[in-house]
Amino acid sequence: MAVLPIVRFPHPVLKEKAKPVQKIDDSIRRLVEDMAETMYAAPGVGLAANQVGVPLRLAVIDVTPANEPKNLMVLINPEILSAEGECTWDEGCLSVPDCNEEVKRNQKVLVRFLNLDGEMMEKGAEGLLAVALQHEIDHLNGILFIDRIGPLKRRLIKKKLRKKENEESRD
Ligand code: GNR
Ligand code: NI
């Protein structure tokens, strides 16, 4: 098990459309373990594989509060089958550090995915879990939450993050 480095905006892998997982083998199982450890260490409620530099359709989510037993959800090749309602959630992202903004999402979603045993699962969700599912599936499609906010805020945030990246690469 290992905590992996998390890739940050504007790294190009975050804009890539991730490829489906073809076979759930030991390398995938190891990657899932490392992603879970990385998410819990951050801490975060979700993590997509491209956030650790791997452009595969794979994500982990755990929205249980810190004082409750862990409940890891592994999503392989997830798809949204249906979505309804609207909600606004104050979102953050481990790849967009020090930034939170309100994002409009669907309030309820139904998703289909494979679990680590390769079984096809369907799950309905609302609240934070529904938001996290939409946020992670967006990552797999190369979309960040800042792509879903107003253009003025988006430009300001991207400018700030690019500046920060430049400063970090100079020291
Ligand atoms: O840890 C995270 N918290 C969060 C809060 C509101 C909406 C979405 C998220 S996901 C984020 C972790 C992350 O960046 N996953 O890709
Ligand atoms: Ni994110």
PDB file of C-alpha atoms and ligand atoms in Angstrom:
ATOM      1  CA  MET A   1       0.000   0.000   0.000  1.00  0.00           C
ATOM      2  CA  ALA A   2       1.189   3.495  -0.762  1.00  0.00           C
ATOM      3  CA  VAL A   3      -0.015   7.078  -0.690  1.00  0.00           C
ATOM      4  CA  LEU A   4       0.373   8.321  -4.266  1.00  0.00           C
ATOM      5  CA  PRO A   5       1.124  11.905  -5.317  1.00  0.00           C
ATOM      6  CA  ILE A   6      -2.028  13.741  -6.442  1.00  0.00           C
ATOM      7  CA  VAL A   7      -1.847  15.515  -9.783  1.00  0.00           C
ATOM      8  CA  ARG A   8      -2.996  19.152  -9.774  1.00  0.00           C
ATOM      9  CA  PHE A   9      -4.518  21.545 -12.275  1.00  0.00           C
ATOM     10  CA  PRO A  10      -3.235  22.371 -14.945  1.00  0.00           C
ATOM     11  CA  HIS A  11      -1.714  18.879 -15.466  1.00  0.00           C
ATOM     12  CA  PRO A  12      -2.946  17.605 -18.889  1.00  0.00           C
ATOM     13  CA  VAL A  13      -3.988  14.135 -17.574  1.00  0.00           C
ATOM     14  CA  LEU A  14      -6.892  15.878 -15.781  1.00  0.00           C
ATOM     15  CA  LYS A  15      -8.316  16.909 -19.185  1.00  0.00           C
ATOM     16  CA  GLU A  16      -8.041  13.459 -20.748  1.00  0.00           C
ATOM     17  CA  LYS A  17     -11.041  11.212 -21.302  1.00  0.00           C
ATOM     18  CA  ALA A  18     -10.057   8.089 -19.371  1.00  0.00           C
ATOM     19  CA  LYS A  19     -10.131   4.645 -21.068  1.00  0.00           C
ATOM     20  CA  PRO A  20     -12.285   1.749 -19.815  1.00  0.00           C
ATOM     21  CA  VAL A  21     -10.673  -0.866 -17.580  1.00  0.00           C
ATOM     22  CA  GLN A  22     -10.434  -3.990 -19.770  1.00  0.00           C
ATOM     23  CA  LYS A  23      -9.517  -6.555 -17.134  1.00  0.00           C
ATOM     24  CA  ILE A  24      -9.592  -6.471 -13.333  1.00  0.00           C
ATOM     25  CA  ASP A  25      -6.156  -7.925 -12.608  1.00  0.00           C
ATOM     26  CA  ASP A  26      -3.586  -7.595  -9.804  1.00  0.00           C
ATOM     27  CA  SER A  27      -2.317  -4.262 -11.124  1.00  0.00           C
ATOM     28  CA  ILE A  28      -5.858  -2.820 -10.939  1.00  0.00           C
ATOM     29  CA  ARG A  29      -6.391  -4.280  -7.443  1.00  0.00           C
ATOM     30  CA  ARG A  30      -3.100  -2.732  -6.306  1.00  0.00           C
ATOM     31  CA  LEU A  31      -4.006   0.628  -7.862  1.00  0.00           C
ATOM     32  CA  VAL A  32      -7.389   0.588  -6.075  1.00  0.00           C
ATOM     33  CA  GLU A  33      -5.692  -0.092  -2.717  1.00  0.00           C
ATOM     34  CA  ASP A  34      -3.263   2.760  -3.274  1.00  0.00           C
ATOM     35  CA  MET A  35      -6.036   5.116  -4.406  1.00  0.00           C
ATOM     36  CA  ALA A  36      -8.070   4.303  -1.285  1.00  0.00           C
ATOM     37  CA  GLU A  37      -5.063   4.930   0.941  1.00  0.00           C
ATOM     38  CA  THR A  38      -4.362   8.195  -0.907  1.00  0.00           C
ATOM     39  CA  MET A  39      -7.994   9.343  -0.557  1.00  0.00           C
ATOM     40  CA  TYR A  40      -8.127   8.556   3.193  1.00  0.00           C
ATOM     41  CA  ALA A  41      -4.753  10.240   3.793  1.00  0.00           C
ATOM     42  CA  ALA A  42      -5.706  13.442   1.947  1.00  0.00           C
ATOM     43  CA  PRO A  43      -8.438  13.288   3.373  1.00  0.00           C
ATOM     44  CA  GLY A  44     -11.060  13.312   0.624  1.00  0.00           C
ATOM     45  CA  VAL A  45     -14.459  11.751  -0.069  1.00  0.00           C
ATOM     46  CA  GLY A  46     -13.466  10.521  -3.535  1.00  0.00           C
ATOM     47  CA  LEU A  47     -10.563  10.068  -5.926  1.00  0.00           C
ATOM     48  CA  ALA A  48     -10.451   9.339  -9.661  1.00  0.00           C
ATOM     49  CA  ALA A  49      -7.570   7.396 -11.236  1.00  0.00           C
ATOM     50  CA  ASN A  50      -6.477  10.306 -13.426  1.00  0.00           C
ATOM     51  CA  GLN A  51      -5.891  12.307 -10.225  1.00  0.00           C
ATOM     52  CA  VAL A  52      -2.981   9.944  -9.585  1.00  0.00           C
ATOM     53  CA  GLY A  53      -1.886  10.127 -13.222  1.00  0.00           C
ATOM     54  CA  VAL A  54      -3.608   6.953 -14.519  1.00  0.00           C
ATOM     55  CA  PRO A  55      -6.128   7.642 -17.341  1.00  0.00           C
ATOM     56  CA  LEU A  56      -8.426   4.660 -16.613  1.00  0.00           C
ATOM     57  CA  ARG A  57     -12.158   4.721 -15.794  1.00  0.00           C
ATOM     58  CA  LEU A  58     -11.750   3.901 -12.136  1.00  0.00           C
ATOM     59  CA  ALA A  59     -12.642   5.821  -8.966  1.00  0.00           C
ATOM     60  CA  VAL A  60     -13.010   5.298  -5.223  1.00  0.00           C
ATOM     61  CA  ILE A  61     -15.536   7.056  -2.973  1.00  0.00           C
ATOM     62  CA  ASP A  62     -16.196   7.032   0.758  1.00  0.00           C
ATOM     63  CA  VAL A  63     -18.570   9.664   2.096  1.00  0.00           C
ATOM     64  CA  THR A  64     -18.936   8.241   5.618  1.00  0.00           C
ATOM     65  CA  PRO A  65     -18.060  10.736   8.374  1.00  0.00           C
ATOM     66  CA  ALA A  66     -14.608  10.263   9.972  1.00  0.00           C
ATOM     67  CA  ASN A  67     -16.031   8.907  13.258  1.00  0.00           C
ATOM     68  CA  GLU A  68     -17.955   6.087  11.518  1.00  0.00           C
ATOM     69  CA  PRO A  69     -16.667   2.779  10.080  1.00  0.00           C
ATOM     70  CA  LYS A  70     -15.201   3.091   6.589  1.00  0.00           C
ATOM     71  CA  ASN A  71     -17.382   2.154   3.633  1.00  0.00           C
ATOM     72  CA  LEU A  72     -15.231   2.124   0.503  1.00  0.00           C
ATOM     73  CA  MET A  73     -16.997   2.160  -2.844  1.00  0.00           C
ATOM     74  CA  VAL A  74     -14.904   1.047  -5.828  1.00  0.00           C
ATOM     75  CA  LEU A  75     -16.285   2.145  -9.192  1.00  0.00           C
ATOM     76  CA  ILE A  76     -14.946   0.533 -12.338  1.00  0.00           C
ATOM     77  CA  ASN A  77     -16.211   1.908 -15.671  1.00  0.00           C
ATOM     78  CA  PRO A  78     -19.033   3.857 -13.962  1.00  0.00           C
ATOM     79  CA  GLU A  79     -21.906   5.357 -15.973  1.00  0.00           C
ATOM     80  CA  ILE A  80     -24.813   7.560 -14.990  1.00  0.00           C
ATOM     81  CA  LEU A  81     -27.987   5.789 -16.114  1.00  0.00           C
ATOM     82  CA  SER A  82     -30.370   8.539 -15.026  1.00  0.00           C
ATOM     83  CA  ALA A  83     -30.320  11.777 -13.100  1.00  0.00           C
ATOM     84  CA  GLU A  84     -33.035  14.048 -11.730  1.00  0.00           C
ATOM     85  CA  GLY A  85     -33.621  17.180  -9.688  1.00  0.00           C
ATOM     86  CA  GLU A  86     -31.221  20.004  -9.009  1.00  0.00           C
ATOM     87  CA  CYS A  87     -29.040  20.858  -6.067  1.00  0.00           C
ATOM     88  CA  THR A  88     -26.170  23.190  -5.319  1.00  0.00           C
ATOM     89  CA  TRP A  89     -23.174  21.925  -3.388  1.00  0.00           C
ATOM     90  CA  ASP A  90     -20.076  23.718  -2.115  1.00  0.00           C
ATOM     91  CA  GLU A  91     -17.413  21.582  -3.823  1.00  0.00           C
ATOM     92  CA  GLY A  92     -13.691  21.222  -3.510  1.00  0.00           C
ATOM     93  CA  CYS A  93     -11.220  19.008  -5.340  1.00  0.00           C
ATOM     94  CA  LEU A  94      -7.876  17.532  -4.314  1.00  0.00           C
ATOM     95  CA  SER A  95      -6.547  18.526  -7.757  1.00  0.00           C
ATOM     96  CA  VAL A  96      -7.716  22.146  -7.341  1.00  0.00           C
ATOM     97  CA  PRO A  97      -6.170  23.051  -3.966  1.00  0.00           C
ATOM     98  CA  ASP A  98      -7.457  25.853  -1.715  1.00  0.00           C
ATOM     99  CA  CYS A  99     -10.591  26.462  -3.725  1.00  0.00           C
ATOM    100  CA  ASN A 100     -14.270  25.848  -2.977  1.00  0.00           C
ATOM    101  CA  GLU A 101     -17.197  26.938  -5.108  1.00  0.00           C
ATOM    102  CA  GLU A 102     -20.894  26.239  -5.383  1.00  0.00           C
ATOM    103  CA  VAL A 103     -21.663  23.845  -8.224  1.00  0.00           C
ATOM    104  CA  LYS A 104     -25.075  22.983  -9.659  1.00  0.00           C
ATOM    105  CA  ARG A 105     -25.601  19.230  -9.868  1.00  0.00           C
ATOM    106  CA  ASN A 106     -28.404  16.708 -10.150  1.00  0.00           C
ATOM    107  CA  GLN A 107     -29.912  15.908  -6.777  1.00  0.00           C
ATOM    108  CA  LYS A 108     -30.384  12.179  -7.493  1.00  0.00           C
ATOM    109  CA  VAL A 109     -28.492   9.817  -9.759  1.00  0.00           C
ATOM    110  CA  LEU A 110     -28.618   6.163 -10.699  1.00  0.00           C
ATOM    111  CA  VAL A 111     -25.194   4.764 -11.594  1.00  0.00           C
ATOM    112  CA  ARG A 112     -24.006   1.453 -13.025  1.00  0.00           C
ATOM    113  CA  PHE A 113     -20.454   0.194 -12.506  1.00  0.00           C
ATOM    114  CA  LEU A 114     -18.360  -2.926 -11.946  1.00  0.00           C
ATOM    115  CA  ASN A 115     -17.075  -3.679  -8.460  1.00  0.00           C
ATOM    116  CA  LEU A 116     -13.634  -5.200  -7.782  1.00  0.00           C
ATOM    117  CA  ASP A 117     -15.068  -8.705  -8.316  1.00  0.00           C
ATOM    118  CA  GLY A 118     -16.240  -7.683 -11.785  1.00  0.00           C
ATOM    119  CA  GLU A 119     -19.919  -7.787 -10.793  1.00  0.00           C
ATOM    120  CA  MET A 120     -22.231  -5.281 -12.441  1.00  0.00           C
ATOM    121  CA  MET A 121     -23.789  -3.055  -9.783  1.00  0.00           C
ATOM    122  CA  GLU A 122     -26.468  -0.373  -9.838  1.00  0.00           C
ATOM    123  CA  LYS A 123     -26.786   2.212  -7.121  1.00  0.00           C
ATOM    124  CA  GLY A 124     -29.138   5.097  -6.532  1.00  0.00           C
ATOM    125  CA  ALA A 125     -27.805   8.028  -4.562  1.00  0.00           C
ATOM    126  CA  GLU A 126     -28.672  11.486  -3.344  1.00  0.00           C
ATOM    127  CA  GLY A 127     -27.000  14.195  -1.256  1.00  0.00           C
ATOM    128  CA  LEU A 128     -23.208  14.118  -0.889  1.00  0.00           C
ATOM    129  CA  LEU A 129     -22.899  10.634  -2.434  1.00  0.00           C
ATOM    130  CA  ALA A 130     -24.772  11.765  -5.567  1.00  0.00           C
ATOM    131  CA  VAL A 131     -22.533  14.848  -5.782  1.00  0.00           C
ATOM    132  CA  ALA A 132     -19.346  12.800  -5.295  1.00  0.00           C
ATOM    133  CA  LEU A 133     -20.441  10.306  -7.984  1.00  0.00           C
ATOM    134  CA  GLN A 134     -21.030  13.132 -10.470  1.00  0.00           C
ATOM    135  CA  HIS A 135     -17.721  14.809  -9.491  1.00  0.00           C
ATOM    136  CA  GLU A 136     -15.691  11.578  -9.979  1.00  0.00           C
ATOM    137  CA  ILE A 137     -17.397  10.594 -13.252  1.00  0.00           C
ATOM    138  CA  ASP A 138     -16.696  14.144 -14.477  1.00  0.00           C
ATOM    139  CA  HIS A 139     -12.976  13.560 -13.718  1.00  0.00           C
ATOM    140  CA  LEU A 140     -13.059  10.405 -15.870  1.00  0.00           C
ATOM    141  CA  ASN A 141     -14.421  12.551 -18.700  1.00  0.00           C
ATOM    142  CA  GLY A 142     -11.705  15.192 -18.252  1.00  0.00           C
ATOM    143  CA  ILE A 143     -13.997  17.685 -16.494  1.00  0.00           C
ATOM    144  CA  LEU A 144     -13.175  19.561 -13.269  1.00  0.00           C
ATOM    145  CA  PHE A 145     -15.744  21.241 -11.000  1.00  0.00           C
ATOM    146  CA  ILE A 146     -14.294  24.632 -11.974  1.00  0.00           C
ATOM    147  CA  ASP A 147     -15.462  23.881 -15.534  1.00  0.00           C
ATOM    148  CA  ARG A 148     -19.025  23.964 -14.150  1.00  0.00           C
ATOM    149  CA  ILE A 149     -18.946  27.374 -12.447  1.00  0.00           C
ATOM    150  CA  GLY A 150     -19.400  30.833 -13.941  1.00  0.00           C
ATOM    151  CA  PRO A 151     -16.802  31.889 -16.542  1.00  0.00           C
ATOM    152  CA  LEU A 152     -15.547  34.885 -14.548  1.00  0.00           C
ATOM    153  CA  LYS A 153     -14.839  32.872 -11.393  1.00  0.00           C
ATOM    154  CA  ARG A 154     -13.368  30.102 -13.490  1.00  0.00           C
ATOM    155  CA  ARG A 155     -10.916  32.413 -15.228  1.00  0.00           C
ATOM    156  CA  LEU A 156      -9.854  33.975 -11.932  1.00  0.00           C
ATOM    157  CA  ILE A 157      -9.249  30.595 -10.259  1.00  0.00           C
ATOM    158  CA  LYS A 158      -7.362  29.139 -13.228  1.00  0.00           C
ATOM    159  CA  LYS A 159      -5.164  32.224 -13.404  1.00  0.00           C
ATOM    160  CA  LYS A 160      -4.389  31.995  -9.671  1.00  0.00           C
ATOM    161  CA  LEU A 161      -3.563  28.272  -9.904  1.00  0.00           C
ATOM    162  CA  ARG A 162      -1.321  28.721 -12.975  1.00  0.00           C
ATOM    163  CA  LYS A 163       0.539  31.499 -11.165  1.00  0.00           C
ATOM    164  CA  LYS A 164       0.964  29.294  -8.097  1.00  0.00           C
ATOM    165  CA  GLU A 165       2.265  26.431 -10.274  1.00  0.00           C
ATOM    166  CA  ASN A 166       4.829  28.783 -11.878  1.00  0.00           C
ATOM    167  CA  GLU A 167       6.006  29.992  -8.496  1.00  0.00           C
ATOM    168  CA  GLU A 168       6.380  26.407  -7.227  1.00  0.00           C
ATOM    169  CA  SER A 169       8.365  25.301 -10.291  1.00  0.00           C
ATOM    170  CA  ARG A 170      10.798  28.184  -9.756  1.00  0.00           C
ATOM    171  CA  ASP A 171      11.765  27.328  -6.165  1.00  0.00           C
TER     172      ASP A 171
HETATM  173  O1  GNR B   1     -12.762  15.453  -0.996  1.00  0.00           O
HETATM  174  C1  GNR B   1     -13.563  15.918  -1.800  1.00  0.00           C
HETATM  175  N1  GNR B   1     -14.652  16.576  -1.337  1.00  0.00           N
HETATM  176  C2  GNR B   1     -15.710  16.973  -2.137  1.00  0.00           C
HETATM  177  C3  GNR B   1     -16.635  17.852  -1.602  1.00  0.00           C
HETATM  178  C4  GNR B   1     -17.717  18.267  -2.342  1.00  0.00           C
HETATM  179  C5  GNR B   1     -17.888  17.779  -3.619  1.00  0.00           C
HETATM  180  C6  GNR B   1     -16.967  16.913  -4.175  1.00  0.00           C
HETATM  181  C7  GNR B   1     -15.887  16.507  -3.445  1.00  0.00           C
HETATM  182  S1  GNR B   1     -14.746  15.383  -4.127  1.00  0.00           S
HETATM  183  C8  GNR B   1     -13.294  15.807  -3.253  1.00  0.00           C
HETATM  184  C9  GNR B   1     -12.187  14.835  -3.559  1.00  0.00           C
HETATM  185  C10 GNR B   1     -11.843  14.893  -5.032  1.00  0.00           C
HETATM  186  O2  GNR B   1     -11.210  15.798  -5.527  1.00  0.00           O
HETATM  187  N2  GNR B   1     -12.295  13.931  -5.775  1.00  0.00           N
HETATM  188  O3  GNR B   1     -12.086  13.934  -7.101  1.00  0.00           O
HETATM  189 NI    NI B   2     -11.888  16.048  -7.637  1.00  0.00          NI
END
